[in-house]
mmCIF file of C-alpha atoms in Angstrom:
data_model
loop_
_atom_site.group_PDB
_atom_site.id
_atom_site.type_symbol
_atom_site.label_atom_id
_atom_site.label_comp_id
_atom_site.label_asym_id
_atom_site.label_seq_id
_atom_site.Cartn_x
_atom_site.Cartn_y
_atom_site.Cartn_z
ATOM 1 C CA UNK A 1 -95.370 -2.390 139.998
ATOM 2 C CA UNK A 2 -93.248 -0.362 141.990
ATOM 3 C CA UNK A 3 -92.360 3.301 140.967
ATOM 4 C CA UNK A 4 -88.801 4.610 140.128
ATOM 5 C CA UNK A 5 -88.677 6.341 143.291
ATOM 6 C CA UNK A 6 -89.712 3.587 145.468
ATOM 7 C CA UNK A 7 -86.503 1.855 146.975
ATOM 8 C CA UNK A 8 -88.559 -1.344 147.646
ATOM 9 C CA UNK A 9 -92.260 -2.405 147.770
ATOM 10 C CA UNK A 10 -93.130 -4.676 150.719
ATOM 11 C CA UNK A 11 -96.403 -6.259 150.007
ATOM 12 C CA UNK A 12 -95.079 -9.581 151.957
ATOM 13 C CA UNK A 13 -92.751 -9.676 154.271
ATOM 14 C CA UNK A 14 -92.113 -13.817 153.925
ATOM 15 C CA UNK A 15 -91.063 -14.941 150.485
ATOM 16 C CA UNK A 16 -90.409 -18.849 151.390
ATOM 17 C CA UNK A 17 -87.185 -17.965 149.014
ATOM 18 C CA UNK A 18 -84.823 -18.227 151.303
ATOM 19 C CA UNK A 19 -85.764 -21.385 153.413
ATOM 20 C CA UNK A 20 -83.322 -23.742 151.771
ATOM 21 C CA UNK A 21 -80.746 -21.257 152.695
ATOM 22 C CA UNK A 22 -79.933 -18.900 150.273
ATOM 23 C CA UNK A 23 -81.072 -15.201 149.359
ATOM 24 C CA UNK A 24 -80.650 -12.715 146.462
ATOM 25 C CA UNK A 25 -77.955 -10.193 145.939
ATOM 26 C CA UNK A 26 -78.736 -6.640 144.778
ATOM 27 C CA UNK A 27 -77.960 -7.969 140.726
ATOM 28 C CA UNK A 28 -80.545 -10.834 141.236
ATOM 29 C CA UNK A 29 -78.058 -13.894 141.668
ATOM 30 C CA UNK A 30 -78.756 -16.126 144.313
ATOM 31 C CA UNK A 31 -76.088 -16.782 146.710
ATOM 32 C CA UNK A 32 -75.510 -18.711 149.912
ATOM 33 C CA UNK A 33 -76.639 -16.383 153.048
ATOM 34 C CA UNK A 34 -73.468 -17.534 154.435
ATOM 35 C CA UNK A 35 -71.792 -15.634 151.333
ATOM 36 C CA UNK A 36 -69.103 -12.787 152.136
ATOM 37 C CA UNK A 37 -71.392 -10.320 150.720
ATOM 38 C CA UNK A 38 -74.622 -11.030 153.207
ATOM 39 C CA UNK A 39 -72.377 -11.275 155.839
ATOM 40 C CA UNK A 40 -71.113 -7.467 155.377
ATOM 41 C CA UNK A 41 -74.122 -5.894 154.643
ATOM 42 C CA UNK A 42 -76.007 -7.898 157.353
ATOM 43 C CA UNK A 43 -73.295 -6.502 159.459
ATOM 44 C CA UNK A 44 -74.143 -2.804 158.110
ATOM 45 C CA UNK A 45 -77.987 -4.050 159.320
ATOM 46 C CA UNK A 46 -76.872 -4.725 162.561
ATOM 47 C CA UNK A 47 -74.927 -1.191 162.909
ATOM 48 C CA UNK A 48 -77.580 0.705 161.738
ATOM 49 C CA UNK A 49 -79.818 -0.476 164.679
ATOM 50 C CA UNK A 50 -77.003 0.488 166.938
ATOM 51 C CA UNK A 51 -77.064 3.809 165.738
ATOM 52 C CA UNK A 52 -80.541 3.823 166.224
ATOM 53 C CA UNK A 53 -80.321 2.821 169.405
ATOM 54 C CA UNK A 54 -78.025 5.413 170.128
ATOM 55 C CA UNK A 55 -80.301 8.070 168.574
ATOM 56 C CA UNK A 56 -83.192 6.844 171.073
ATOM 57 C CA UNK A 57 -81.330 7.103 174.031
ATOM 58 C CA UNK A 58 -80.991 11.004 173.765
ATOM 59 C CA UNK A 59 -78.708 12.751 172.187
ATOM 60 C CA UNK A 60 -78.216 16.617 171.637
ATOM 61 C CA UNK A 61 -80.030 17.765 168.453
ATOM 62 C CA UNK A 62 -77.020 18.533 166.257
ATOM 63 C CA UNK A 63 -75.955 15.117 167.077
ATOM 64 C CA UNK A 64 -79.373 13.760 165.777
ATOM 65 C CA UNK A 65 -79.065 15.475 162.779
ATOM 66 C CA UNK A 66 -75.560 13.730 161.706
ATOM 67 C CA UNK A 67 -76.705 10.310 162.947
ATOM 68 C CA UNK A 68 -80.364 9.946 161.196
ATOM 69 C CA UNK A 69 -78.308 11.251 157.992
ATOM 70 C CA UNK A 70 -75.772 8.454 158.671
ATOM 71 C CA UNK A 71 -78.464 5.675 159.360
ATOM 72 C CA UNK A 72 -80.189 6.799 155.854
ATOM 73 C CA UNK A 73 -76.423 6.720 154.403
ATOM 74 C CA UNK A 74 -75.701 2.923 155.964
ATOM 75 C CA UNK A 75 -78.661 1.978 153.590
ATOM 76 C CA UNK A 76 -76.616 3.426 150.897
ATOM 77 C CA UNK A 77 -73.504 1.067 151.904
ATOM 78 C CA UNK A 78 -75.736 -2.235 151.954
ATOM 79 C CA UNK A 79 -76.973 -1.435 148.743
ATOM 80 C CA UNK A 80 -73.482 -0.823 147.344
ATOM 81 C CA UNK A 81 -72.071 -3.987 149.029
ATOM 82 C CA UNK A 82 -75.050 -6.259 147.907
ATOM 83 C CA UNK A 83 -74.038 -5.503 144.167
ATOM 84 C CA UNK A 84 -70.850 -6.521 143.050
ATOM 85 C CA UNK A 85 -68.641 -4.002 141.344
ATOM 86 C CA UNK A 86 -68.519 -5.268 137.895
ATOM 87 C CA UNK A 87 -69.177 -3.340 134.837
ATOM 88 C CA UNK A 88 -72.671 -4.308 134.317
ATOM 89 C CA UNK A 89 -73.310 -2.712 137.541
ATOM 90 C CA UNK A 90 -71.990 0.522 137.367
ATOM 91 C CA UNK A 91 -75.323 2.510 137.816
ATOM 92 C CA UNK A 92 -76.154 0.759 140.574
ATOM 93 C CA UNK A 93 -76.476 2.858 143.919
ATOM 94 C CA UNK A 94 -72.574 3.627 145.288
ATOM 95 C CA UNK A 95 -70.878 5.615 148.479
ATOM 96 C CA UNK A 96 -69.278 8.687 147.021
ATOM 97 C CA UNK A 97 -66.962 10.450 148.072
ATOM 98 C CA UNK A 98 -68.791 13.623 148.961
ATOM 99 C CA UNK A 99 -70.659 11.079 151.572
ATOM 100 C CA UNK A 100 -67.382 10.267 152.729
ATOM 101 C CA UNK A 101 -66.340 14.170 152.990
ATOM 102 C CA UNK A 102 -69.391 14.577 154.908
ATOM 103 C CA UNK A 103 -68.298 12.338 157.664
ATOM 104 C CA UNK A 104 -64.564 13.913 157.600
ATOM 105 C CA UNK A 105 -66.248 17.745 158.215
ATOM 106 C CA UNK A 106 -68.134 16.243 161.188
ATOM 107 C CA UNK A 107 -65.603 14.280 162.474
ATOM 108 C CA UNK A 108 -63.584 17.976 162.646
ATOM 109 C CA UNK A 109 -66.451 20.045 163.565
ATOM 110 C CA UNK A 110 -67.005 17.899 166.618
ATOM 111 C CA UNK A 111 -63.318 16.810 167.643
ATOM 112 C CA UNK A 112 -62.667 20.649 167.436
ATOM 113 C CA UNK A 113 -64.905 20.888 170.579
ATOM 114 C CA UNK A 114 -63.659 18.151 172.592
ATOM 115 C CA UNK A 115 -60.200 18.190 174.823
ATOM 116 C CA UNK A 116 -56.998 16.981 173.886
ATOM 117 C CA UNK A 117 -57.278 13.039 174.650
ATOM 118 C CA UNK A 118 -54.620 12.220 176.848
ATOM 119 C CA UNK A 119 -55.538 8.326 177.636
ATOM 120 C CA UNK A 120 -58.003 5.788 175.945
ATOM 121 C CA UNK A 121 -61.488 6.266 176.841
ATOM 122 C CA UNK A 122 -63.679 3.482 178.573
ATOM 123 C CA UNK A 123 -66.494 2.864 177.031
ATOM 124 C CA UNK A 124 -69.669 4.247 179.057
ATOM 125 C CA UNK A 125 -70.433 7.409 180.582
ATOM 126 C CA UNK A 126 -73.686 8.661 179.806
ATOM 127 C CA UNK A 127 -76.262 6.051 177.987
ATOM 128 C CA UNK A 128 -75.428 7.795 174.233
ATOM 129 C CA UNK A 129 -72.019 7.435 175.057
ATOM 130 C CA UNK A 130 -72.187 3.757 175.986
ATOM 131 C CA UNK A 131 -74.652 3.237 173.111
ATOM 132 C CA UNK A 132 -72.228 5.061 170.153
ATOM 133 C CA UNK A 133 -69.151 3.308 171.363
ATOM 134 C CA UNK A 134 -71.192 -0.340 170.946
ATOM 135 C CA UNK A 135 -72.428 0.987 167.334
ATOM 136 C CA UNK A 136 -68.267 2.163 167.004
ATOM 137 C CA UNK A 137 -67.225 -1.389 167.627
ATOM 138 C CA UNK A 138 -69.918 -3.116 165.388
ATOM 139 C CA UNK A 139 -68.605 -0.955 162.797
ATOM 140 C CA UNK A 140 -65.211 -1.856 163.186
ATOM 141 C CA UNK A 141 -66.836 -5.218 162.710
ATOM 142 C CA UNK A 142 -68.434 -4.303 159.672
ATOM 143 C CA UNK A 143 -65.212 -2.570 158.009
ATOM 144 C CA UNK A 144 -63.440 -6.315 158.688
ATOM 145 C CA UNK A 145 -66.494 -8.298 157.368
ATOM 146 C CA UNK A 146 -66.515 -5.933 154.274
ATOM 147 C CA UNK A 147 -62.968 -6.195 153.764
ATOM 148 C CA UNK A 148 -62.805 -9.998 153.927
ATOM 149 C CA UNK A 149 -65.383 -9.949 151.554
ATOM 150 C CA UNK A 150 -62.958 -7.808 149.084
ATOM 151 C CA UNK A 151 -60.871 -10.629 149.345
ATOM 152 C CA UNK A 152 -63.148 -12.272 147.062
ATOM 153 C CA UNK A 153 -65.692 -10.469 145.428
ATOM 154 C CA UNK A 154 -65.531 -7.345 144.018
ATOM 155 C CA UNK A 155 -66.517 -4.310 146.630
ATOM 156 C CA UNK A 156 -66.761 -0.778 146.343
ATOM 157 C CA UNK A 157 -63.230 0.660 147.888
ATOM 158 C CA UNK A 158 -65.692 4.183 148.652
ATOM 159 C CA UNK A 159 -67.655 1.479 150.868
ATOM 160 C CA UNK A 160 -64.781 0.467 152.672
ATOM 161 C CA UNK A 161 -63.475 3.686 153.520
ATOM 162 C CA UNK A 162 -66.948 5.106 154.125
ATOM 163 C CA UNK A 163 -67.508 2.657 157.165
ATOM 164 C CA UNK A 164 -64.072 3.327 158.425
ATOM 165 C CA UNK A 165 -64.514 7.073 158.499
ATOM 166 C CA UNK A 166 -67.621 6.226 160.471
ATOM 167 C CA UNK A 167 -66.289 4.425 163.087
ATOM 168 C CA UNK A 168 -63.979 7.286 163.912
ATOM 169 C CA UNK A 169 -66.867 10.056 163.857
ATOM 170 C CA UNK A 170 -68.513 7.542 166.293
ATOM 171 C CA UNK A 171 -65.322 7.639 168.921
ATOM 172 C CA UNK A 172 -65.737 11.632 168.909
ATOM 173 C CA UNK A 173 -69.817 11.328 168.703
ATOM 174 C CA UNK A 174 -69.853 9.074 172.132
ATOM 175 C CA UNK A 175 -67.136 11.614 173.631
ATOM 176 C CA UNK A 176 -69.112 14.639 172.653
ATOM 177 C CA UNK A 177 -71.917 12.866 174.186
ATOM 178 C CA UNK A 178 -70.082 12.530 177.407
ATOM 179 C CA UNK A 179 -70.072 15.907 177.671
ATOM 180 C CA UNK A 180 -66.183 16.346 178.734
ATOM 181 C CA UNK A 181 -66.980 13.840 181.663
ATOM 182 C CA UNK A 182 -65.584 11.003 179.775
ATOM 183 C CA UNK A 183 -64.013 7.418 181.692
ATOM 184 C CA UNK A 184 -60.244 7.080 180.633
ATOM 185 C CA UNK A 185 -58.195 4.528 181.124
ATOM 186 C CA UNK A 186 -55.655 4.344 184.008
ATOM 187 C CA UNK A 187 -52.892 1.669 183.183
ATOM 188 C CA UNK A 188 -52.440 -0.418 186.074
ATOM 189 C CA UNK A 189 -55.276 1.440 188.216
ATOM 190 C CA UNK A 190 -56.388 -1.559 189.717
ATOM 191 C CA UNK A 191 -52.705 -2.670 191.075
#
């Protein structure tokens, strides 16, 4: 038995329960892995190793700080988006909106740093750079995923707008990582 604090007690990784196909949501039902709802939060997965990917290739320590709070936070939004919102579900785990505040103050606190952008930015630069802007597109990704989902089950709008607020603290995370030396885009350079 686990205890109340325990998220989750692995005592076996394989369960054979999902070998015809299907898999449990966060309220118990069983649903096609192909459902709208794995597919977003298996997207959120898939960003969250990004980020840690990003986190591994060196970045400055106040930049650490914000993205190992973020990959404990992208937990948060898998849990919220493997529960539908229905009323019997309402103390399940959510995004609020102070997490989603959070992201706004460092998305200013950093941007405030950086120069005025004055042309799109390639993607690359410095390995953190390269690796944020991947873990900024997979989040796009997610935010669509999640959204089609929304479509047709019922997801948490503080979700939604939590991984689009993320996506843009990525964009000034990777430039911050540049270090001012980002790669812009020149239109036609190649002409």
């Amino acid at each position: 038995m686990r205890e109340r604090d325990e998220p989750v007690r692995l005592t076996r990784i394989y369960t054979r329960g999902g070998d015809a196909g299907e898999t449990s949501l966060g309220d118990g039902s069983r649903v096609p892995k192909t459902h709208p709802l794995i597919a977003a939060f298996g997207v959120v997965d898939e960003l969250n190793a990004h980020v840690g990917l990003a986190r591994a290739a060196g970045v400055p320590a106040a930049m650490e700080q914000i993205l190992g709070r973020v990959q404990n936070e992208l937990f948060d939004v898998g849990a919220d988006l493997c529960v539908p919102v229905r009323e019997d579900t309402a103390d399940r785990l959510r995004v609020t909106e102070e997490q989603v505040a959070a992201l706004e103050s460092d998305i200013d606190r950093v941007n405030a740093g950086l120069s005025e952008l004055r042309s799109f930015t390639i993607p690359g630069g410095t390995e953190a750079a390269a690796r944020l802007h991947v873990a900024r597109t997979v989040c796009r990704r997610a935010e669509r995923v999640a959204l089609a989902a929304a479509r047709t089950e019922p997801v948490d709008p503080l979700a939604l707008t939590y991984l689009n607020r993320l996506s843009d603290l990525l964009f000034v995370l990777a430039r911050a990582a540049n270090g001012g030396h980002e790669p812009l885009w020149v239109p036609g350079a190649s002409r």
